[in-house]
Short mmCIF file of C-alpha atoms in Angstrom, two decimals:
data_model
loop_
_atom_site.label_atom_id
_atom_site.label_comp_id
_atom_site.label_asym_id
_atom_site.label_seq_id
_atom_site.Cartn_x
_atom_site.Cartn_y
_atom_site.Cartn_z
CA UNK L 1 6.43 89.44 -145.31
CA UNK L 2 9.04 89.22 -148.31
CA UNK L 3 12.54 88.14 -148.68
CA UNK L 4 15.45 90.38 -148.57
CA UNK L 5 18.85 90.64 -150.20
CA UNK L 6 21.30 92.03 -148.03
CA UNK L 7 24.43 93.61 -148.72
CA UNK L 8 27.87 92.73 -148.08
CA UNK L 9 30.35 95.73 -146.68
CA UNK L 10 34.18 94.72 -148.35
CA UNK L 11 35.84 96.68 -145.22
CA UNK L 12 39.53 95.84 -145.16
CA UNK L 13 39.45 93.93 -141.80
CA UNK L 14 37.02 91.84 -142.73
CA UNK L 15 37.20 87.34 -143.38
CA UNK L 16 37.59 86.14 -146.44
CA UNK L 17 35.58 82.91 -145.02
CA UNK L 18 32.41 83.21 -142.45
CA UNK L 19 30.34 85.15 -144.50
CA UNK L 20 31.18 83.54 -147.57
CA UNK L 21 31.14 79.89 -146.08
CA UNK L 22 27.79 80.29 -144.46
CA UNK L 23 25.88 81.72 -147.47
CA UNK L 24 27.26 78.73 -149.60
CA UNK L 25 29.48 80.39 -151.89
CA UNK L 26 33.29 79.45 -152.41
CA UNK L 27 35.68 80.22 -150.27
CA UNK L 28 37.64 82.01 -149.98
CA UNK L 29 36.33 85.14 -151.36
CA UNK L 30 37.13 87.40 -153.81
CA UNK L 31 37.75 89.98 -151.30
CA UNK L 32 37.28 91.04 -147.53
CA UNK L 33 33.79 90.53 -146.31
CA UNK L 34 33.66 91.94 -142.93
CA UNK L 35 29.36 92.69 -142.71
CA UNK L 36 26.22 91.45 -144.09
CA UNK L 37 23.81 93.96 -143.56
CA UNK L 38 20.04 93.10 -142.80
CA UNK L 39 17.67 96.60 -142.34
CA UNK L 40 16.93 99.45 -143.37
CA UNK L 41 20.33 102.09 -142.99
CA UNK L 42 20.36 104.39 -146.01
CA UNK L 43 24.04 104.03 -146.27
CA UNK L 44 23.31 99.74 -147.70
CA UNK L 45 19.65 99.34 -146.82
CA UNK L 46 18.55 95.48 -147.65
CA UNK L 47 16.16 95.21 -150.92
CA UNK L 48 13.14 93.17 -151.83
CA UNK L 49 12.64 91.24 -154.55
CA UNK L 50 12.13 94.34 -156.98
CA UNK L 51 15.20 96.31 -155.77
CA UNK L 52 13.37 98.68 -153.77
CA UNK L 53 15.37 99.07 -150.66
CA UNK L 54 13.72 98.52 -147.48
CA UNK L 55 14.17 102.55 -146.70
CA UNK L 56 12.29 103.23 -149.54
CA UNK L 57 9.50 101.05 -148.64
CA UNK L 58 9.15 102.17 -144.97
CA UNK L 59 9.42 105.69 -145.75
CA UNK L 60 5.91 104.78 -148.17
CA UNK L 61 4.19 103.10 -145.64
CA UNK L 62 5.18 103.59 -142.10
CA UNK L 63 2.57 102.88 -140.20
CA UNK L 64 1.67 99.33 -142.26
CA UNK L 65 5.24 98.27 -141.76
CA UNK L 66 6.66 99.49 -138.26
CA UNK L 67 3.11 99.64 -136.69
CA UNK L 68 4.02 101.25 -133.42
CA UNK L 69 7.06 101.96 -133.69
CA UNK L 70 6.31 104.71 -136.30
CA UNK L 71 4.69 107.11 -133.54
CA UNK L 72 8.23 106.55 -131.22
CA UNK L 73 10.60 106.19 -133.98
CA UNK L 74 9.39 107.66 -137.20
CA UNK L 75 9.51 106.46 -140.72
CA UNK L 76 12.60 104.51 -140.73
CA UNK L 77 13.50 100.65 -138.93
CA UNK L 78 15.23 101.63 -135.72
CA UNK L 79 17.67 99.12 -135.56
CA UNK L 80 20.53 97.61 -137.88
CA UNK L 81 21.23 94.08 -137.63
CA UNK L 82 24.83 92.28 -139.33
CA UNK L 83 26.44 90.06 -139.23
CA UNK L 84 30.17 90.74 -138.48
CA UNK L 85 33.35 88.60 -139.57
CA UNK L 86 36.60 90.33 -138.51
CA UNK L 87 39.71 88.49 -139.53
CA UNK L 88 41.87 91.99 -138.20
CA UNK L 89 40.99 94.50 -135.75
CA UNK L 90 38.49 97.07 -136.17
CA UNK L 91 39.34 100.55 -135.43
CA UNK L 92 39.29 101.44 -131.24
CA UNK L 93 36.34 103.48 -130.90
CA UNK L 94 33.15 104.83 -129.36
CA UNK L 95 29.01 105.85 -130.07
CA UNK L 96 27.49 108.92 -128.31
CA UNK L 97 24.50 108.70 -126.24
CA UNK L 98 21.53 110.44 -128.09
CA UNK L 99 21.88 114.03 -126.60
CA UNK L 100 25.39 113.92 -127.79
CA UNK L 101 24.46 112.92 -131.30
CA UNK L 102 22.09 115.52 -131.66
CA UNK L 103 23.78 118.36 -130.81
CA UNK L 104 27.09 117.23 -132.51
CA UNK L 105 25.18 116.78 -135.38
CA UNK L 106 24.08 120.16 -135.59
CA UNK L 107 27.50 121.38 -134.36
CA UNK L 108 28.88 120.32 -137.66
CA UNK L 109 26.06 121.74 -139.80
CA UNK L 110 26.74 125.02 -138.18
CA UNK L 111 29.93 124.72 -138.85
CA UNK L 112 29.45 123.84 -142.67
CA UNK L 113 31.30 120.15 -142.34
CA UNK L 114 29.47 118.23 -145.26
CA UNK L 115 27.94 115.57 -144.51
CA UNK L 116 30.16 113.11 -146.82
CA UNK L 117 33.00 115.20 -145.09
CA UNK L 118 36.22 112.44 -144.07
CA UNK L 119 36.54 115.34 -141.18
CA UNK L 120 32.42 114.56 -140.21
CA UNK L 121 31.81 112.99 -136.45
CA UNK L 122 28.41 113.30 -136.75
CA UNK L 123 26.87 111.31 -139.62
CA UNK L 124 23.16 111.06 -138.49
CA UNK L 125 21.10 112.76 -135.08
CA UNK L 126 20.96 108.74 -133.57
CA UNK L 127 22.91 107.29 -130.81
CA UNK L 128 24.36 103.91 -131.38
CA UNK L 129 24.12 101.21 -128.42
CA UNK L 130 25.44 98.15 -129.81
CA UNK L 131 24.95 93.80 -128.45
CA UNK L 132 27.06 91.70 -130.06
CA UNK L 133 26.44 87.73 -130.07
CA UNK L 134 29.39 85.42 -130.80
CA UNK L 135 28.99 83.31 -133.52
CA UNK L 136 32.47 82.14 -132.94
CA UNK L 137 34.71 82.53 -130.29
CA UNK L 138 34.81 86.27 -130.26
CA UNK L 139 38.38 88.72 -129.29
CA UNK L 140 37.54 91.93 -128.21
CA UNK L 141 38.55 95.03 -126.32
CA UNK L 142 35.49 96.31 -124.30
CA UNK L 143 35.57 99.28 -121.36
CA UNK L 144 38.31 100.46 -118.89
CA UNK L 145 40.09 97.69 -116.94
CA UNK L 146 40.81 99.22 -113.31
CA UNK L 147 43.33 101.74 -113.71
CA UNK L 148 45.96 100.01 -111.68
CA UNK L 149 46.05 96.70 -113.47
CA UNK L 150 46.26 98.85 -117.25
CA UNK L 151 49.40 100.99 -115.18
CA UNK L 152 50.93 97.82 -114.80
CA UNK L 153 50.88 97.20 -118.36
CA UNK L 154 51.87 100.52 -119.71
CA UNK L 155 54.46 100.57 -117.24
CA UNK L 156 55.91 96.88 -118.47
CA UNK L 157 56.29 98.34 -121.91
CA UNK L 158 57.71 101.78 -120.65
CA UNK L 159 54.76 103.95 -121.83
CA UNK L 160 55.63 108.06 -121.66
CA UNK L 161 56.20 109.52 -118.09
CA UNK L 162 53.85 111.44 -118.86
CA UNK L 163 50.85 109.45 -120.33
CA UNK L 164 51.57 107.38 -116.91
CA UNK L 165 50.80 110.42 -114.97
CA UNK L 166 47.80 111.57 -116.39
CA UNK L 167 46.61 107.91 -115.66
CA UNK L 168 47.49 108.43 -112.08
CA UNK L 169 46.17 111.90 -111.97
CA UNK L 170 42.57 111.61 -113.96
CA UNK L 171 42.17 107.82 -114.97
CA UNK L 172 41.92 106.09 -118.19
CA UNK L 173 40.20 108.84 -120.03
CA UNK L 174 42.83 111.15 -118.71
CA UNK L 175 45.69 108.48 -119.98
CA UNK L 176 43.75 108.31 -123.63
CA UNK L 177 44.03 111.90 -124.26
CA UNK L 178 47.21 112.39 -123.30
CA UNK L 179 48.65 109.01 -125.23
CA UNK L 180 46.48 110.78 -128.27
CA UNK L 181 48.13 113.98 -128.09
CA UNK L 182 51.65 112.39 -128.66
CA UNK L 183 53.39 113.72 -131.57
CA UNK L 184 53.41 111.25 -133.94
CA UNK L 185 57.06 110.34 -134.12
CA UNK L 186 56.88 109.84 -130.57
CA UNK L 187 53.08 107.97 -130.76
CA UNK L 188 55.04 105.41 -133.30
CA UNK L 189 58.38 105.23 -131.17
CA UNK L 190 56.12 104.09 -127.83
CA UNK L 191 53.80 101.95 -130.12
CA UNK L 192 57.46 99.87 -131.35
CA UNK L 193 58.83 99.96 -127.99
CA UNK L 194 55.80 98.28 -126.57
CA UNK L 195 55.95 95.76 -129.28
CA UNK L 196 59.92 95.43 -128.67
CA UNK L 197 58.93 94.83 -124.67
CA UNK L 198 56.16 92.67 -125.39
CA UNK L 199 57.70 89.61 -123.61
CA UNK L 200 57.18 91.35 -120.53
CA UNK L 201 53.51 91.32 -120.85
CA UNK L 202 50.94 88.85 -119.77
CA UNK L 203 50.43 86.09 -122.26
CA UNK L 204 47.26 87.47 -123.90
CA UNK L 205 48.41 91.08 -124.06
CA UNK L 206 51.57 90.02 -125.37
CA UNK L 207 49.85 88.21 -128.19
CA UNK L 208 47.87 91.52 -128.67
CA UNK L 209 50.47 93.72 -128.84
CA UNK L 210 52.05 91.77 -131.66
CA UNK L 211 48.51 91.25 -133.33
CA UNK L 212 47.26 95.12 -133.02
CA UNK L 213 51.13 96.55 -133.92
CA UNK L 214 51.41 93.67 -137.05
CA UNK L 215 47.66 95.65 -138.48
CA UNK L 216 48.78 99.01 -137.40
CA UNK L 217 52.24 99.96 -137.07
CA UNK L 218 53.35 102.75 -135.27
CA UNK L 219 49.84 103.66 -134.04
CA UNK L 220 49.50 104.78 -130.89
CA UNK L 221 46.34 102.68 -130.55
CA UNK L 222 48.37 99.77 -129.58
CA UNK L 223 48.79 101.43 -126.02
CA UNK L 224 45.66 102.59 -126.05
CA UNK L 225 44.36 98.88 -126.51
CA UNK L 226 46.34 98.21 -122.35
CA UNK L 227 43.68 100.38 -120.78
CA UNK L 228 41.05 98.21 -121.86
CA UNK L 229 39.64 95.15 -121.26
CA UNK L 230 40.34 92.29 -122.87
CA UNK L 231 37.74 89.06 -123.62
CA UNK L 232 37.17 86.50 -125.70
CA UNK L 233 33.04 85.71 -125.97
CA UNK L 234 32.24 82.27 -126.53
CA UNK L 235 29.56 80.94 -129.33
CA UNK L 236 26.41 82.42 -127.84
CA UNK L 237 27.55 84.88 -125.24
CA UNK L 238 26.49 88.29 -125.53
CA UNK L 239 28.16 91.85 -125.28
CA UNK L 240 26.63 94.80 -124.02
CA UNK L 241 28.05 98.43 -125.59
CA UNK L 242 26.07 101.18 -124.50
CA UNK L 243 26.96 104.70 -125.76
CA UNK L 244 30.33 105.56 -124.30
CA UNK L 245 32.27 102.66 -123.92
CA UNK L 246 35.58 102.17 -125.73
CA UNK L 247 35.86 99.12 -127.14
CA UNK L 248 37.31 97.49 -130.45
CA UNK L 249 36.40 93.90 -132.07
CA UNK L 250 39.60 92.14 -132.87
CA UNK L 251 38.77 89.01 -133.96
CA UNK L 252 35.84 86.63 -134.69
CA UNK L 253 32.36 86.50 -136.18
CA UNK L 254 29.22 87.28 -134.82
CA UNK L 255 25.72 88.92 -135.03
CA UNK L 256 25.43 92.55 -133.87
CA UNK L 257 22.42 94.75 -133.65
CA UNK L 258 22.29 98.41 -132.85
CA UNK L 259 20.11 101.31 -133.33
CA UNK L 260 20.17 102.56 -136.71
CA UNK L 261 23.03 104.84 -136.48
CA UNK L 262 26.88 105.39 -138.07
CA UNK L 263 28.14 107.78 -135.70
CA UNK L 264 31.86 106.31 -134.59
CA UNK L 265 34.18 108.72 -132.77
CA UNK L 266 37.63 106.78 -133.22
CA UNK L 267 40.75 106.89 -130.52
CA UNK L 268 43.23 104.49 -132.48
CA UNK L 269 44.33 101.72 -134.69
CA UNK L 270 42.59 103.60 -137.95
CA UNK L 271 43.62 105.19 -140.47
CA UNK L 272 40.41 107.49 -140.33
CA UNK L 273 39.72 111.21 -138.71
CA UNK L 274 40.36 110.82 -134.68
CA UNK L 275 38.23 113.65 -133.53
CA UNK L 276 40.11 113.58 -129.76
CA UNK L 277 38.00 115.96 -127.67
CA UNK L 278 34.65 114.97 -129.32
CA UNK L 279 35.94 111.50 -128.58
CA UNK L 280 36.75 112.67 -124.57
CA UNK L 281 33.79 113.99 -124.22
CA UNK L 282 31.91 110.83 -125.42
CA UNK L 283 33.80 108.90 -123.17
CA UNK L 284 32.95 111.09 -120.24
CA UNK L 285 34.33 110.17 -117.34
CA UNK L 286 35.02 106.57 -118.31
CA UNK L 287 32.09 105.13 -115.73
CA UNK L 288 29.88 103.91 -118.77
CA UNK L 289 30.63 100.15 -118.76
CA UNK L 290 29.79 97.25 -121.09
CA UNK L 291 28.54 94.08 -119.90
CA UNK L 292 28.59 90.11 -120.80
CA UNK L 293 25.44 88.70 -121.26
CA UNK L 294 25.08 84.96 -120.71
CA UNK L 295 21.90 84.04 -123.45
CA UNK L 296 17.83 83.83 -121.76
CA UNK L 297 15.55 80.97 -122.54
CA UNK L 298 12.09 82.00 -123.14
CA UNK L 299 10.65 79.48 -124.10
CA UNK L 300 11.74 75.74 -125.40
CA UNK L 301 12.95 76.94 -128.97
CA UNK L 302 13.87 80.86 -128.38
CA UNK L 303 16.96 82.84 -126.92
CA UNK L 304 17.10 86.33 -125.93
CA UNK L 305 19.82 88.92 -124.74
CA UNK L 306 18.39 91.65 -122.23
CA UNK L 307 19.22 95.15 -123.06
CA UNK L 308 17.86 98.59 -121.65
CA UNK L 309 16.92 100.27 -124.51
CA UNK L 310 13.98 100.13 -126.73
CA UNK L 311 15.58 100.52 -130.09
CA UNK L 312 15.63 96.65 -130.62
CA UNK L 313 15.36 93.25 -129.54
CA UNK L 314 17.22 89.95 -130.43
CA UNK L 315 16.43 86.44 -130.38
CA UNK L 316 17.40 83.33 -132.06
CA UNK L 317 15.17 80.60 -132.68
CA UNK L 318 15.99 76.85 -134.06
CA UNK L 319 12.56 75.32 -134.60
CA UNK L 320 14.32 71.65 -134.00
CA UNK L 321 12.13 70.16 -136.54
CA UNK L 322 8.61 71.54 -134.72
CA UNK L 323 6.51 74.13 -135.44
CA UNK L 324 7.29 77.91 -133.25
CA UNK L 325 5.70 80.95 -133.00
CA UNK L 326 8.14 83.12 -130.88
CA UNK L 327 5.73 85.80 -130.50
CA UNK L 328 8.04 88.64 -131.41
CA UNK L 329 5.99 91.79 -131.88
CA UNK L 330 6.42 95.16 -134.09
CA UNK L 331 8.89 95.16 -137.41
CA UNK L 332 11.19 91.92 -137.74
CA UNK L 333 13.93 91.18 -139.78
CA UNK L 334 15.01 87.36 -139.56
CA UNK L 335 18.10 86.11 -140.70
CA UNK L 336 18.74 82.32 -141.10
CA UNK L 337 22.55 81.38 -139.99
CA UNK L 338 22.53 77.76 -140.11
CA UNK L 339 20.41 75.11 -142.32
CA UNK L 340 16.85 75.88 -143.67
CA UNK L 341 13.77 77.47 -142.24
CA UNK L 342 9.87 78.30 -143.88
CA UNK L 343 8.96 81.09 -142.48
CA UNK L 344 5.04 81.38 -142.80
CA UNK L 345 2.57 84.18 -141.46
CA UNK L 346 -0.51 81.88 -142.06
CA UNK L 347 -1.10 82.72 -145.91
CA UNK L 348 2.32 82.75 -147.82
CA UNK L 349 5.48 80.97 -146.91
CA UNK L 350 9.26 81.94 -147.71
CA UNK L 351 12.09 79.33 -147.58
CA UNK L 352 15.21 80.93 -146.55
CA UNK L 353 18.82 79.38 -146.40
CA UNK L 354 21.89 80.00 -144.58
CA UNK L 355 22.92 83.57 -144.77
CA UNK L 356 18.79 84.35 -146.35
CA UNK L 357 16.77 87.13 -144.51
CA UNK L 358 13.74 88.39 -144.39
CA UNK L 359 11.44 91.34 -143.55
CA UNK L 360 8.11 90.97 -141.29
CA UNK L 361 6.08 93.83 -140.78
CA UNK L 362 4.39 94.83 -137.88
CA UNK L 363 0.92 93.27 -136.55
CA UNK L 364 2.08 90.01 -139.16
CA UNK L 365 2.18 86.50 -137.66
CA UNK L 366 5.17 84.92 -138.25
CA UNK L 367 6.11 81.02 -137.41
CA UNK L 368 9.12 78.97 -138.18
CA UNK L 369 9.64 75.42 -139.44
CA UNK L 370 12.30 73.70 -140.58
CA UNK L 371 15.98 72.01 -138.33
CA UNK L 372 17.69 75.23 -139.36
CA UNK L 373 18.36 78.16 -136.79
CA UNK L 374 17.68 82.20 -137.46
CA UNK L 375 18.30 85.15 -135.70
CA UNK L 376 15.43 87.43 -135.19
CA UNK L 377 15.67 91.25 -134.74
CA UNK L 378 12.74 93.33 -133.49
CA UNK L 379 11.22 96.35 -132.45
#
């Protein structure tokens, strides 16, 4: 067990005040802070107290620090945990399942894309399911609303005849690729018209329209964003992503855990590489869907959010003052979001703070003191 210091990713979307407000420091910030990572991704991997990142140290001893995990996973942490503060929308996108990943991967290596390549799909061979837990009250776009409710919409702002008949003729998917294929004078004309017709929308898709075309003007994104669902999560509700779903986080903070993977195939609202067919073929036939999930009690002091994968786990525990032992098993990181907490494993002890993680290796008993509440990610 040893405390971590975790790195903070200055992406362009991100707050200027959650991330900065709950570690303590003044707000606002310098800069955007949109993540604080806590794991083991080579890309920002945390570090202990030495510097060593937590990559480097897993990759020594696997076995002593994953326990299990290393025969199923290998020598690296499976999962990512971060915490995420978007003050603008994040790019519309989705994650390939892990058959995709691998053989896109070594699409692009065949193909002699470098792997630090702006034209690269495929960073890594992982897929990427993804639960986010809303910190705040959370704005996001997330899966395919039913295909007549998102014609209504598209039709309101006077879409392209033809983006409105691939809907009706193949479905959403159908409708993304053919709204992607615009030419771009004509992607930014239908992007201002639906912000000029905006009034004819519902309330909250009105306000969206105006919010997604103030970030990204002209981008064809902005009618991309009417075929999906739109929610807000309240503090503590959950959301589901598996491997492709469309979905894009447009405002809020919250804690997100995924398997350890970059691999985003983008369809909007960026100004990145838009890969279209890898991204149609990801999507698939737009079936995949997301889910809400209303937090578990396990027991009097711990919170969990089912998922169907075995990458990770995530809890949160608040102690209230007494003694727990949540009886998490295999590697942990813990990250403390509100007040103080000792975390102990019955020989050393490690205070940690708001915005303070640390790592817990395998087959190590951990229990937490203190009025303060943490997160805890597992595998």
């Amino acid at each position: 067990m040893f405390a971590l210091r975790c790195a903070v990713r200055p992406y362009a979307w991100g707050s200027r005040e959650f991330i900065a407000a709950m570690q303590g420091r003044s707000v606002p910030s310098a800069g955007p802070e949109a993540e604080l990572w806590i794991g083991a991704h080579p890309g920002d991997p945390s570090r202990d107290g030495t510097g060593r990142g937590l990559d480097e140290l897993i990759a020594q001893a696997p076995r002593a620090l994953l326990g299990a995990a290393a025969d199923r996973f290998g020598a690296r942490l499976p999962y990512l945990m971060k915490v995420l503060a978007a003050a603008s929308p994040l790019s519309l996108q989705a994650h390939p399942d892990l058959a995709r990943a691998q053989a896109g991967y070594a699409a692009e290596d065949a193909a002699g894309v470098a792997p630090d390549s702006a034209e690269r799909s495929y960073v890594d061979r992982n897929h990427k399911p993804e639960l986010l837990v809303a910190l705040t009250p959370f704005d996001a776009l997330c899966g395919f609303r039913p295909a007549a409710q998102a014609r209504e919409l598209l039709g309101a702002v006077a879409a392209p005849a033809g983006v409105l008949a691939a809907l009706d003729a193949g479905g959403p998917v159908a409708a993304v690729g053919a709204l992607l294929a615009l030419p771009r004078e004509t992607a930014a004309a239908a992007a201002a018209q639906a912000l000029a017709l905006a009034d004819r929308l519902p309330a909250a898709e009105a306000v969206l329209v105006r919010r997604l075309e103030e970030a990204f003007p002209g981008d064809v994104g902005v009618l991309v964003a009417l075929l999906l669902t739109h929610l807000t999560l309240a503090p503590g509700e959950g959301l589901w992503v598996p491997p492709g779903v469309m979905h894009a986080y447009v405002r809020g903070a919250g804690i997100e855990v995924m398997a350890a993977s970059d691999n985003v195939l983008r369809g909007g609202l960026t100004g990145k590489h838009v890969n279209v067919p890898e991204l149609l073929a990801v999507l698939g036939d737009g079936s995949a869907a997301p889910a809400v999930i209303a937090p578990v009690e396990i027991g009097p002091e711990v919170t969990t959010w089912p998922v169907p994968v075995d990458d990770f786990a995530l809890h949160r525990v608040s102690p209230g003052g007494r003694r727990c032992e949540p009886g998490l098993d295999g590697a942990r990181v813990v990250l403390c979001v509100a007040g103080e907490l000792v975390l102990g494993d019955g020989a050393d002890e490690i205070r940690l703070g708001a915005g303070q993680a640390a790592f817990v290796a395998a087959g190590t008993p951990l229990e937490l003191t203190g009025t303060g509440t943490a997160f805890v990610a597992s595998r």
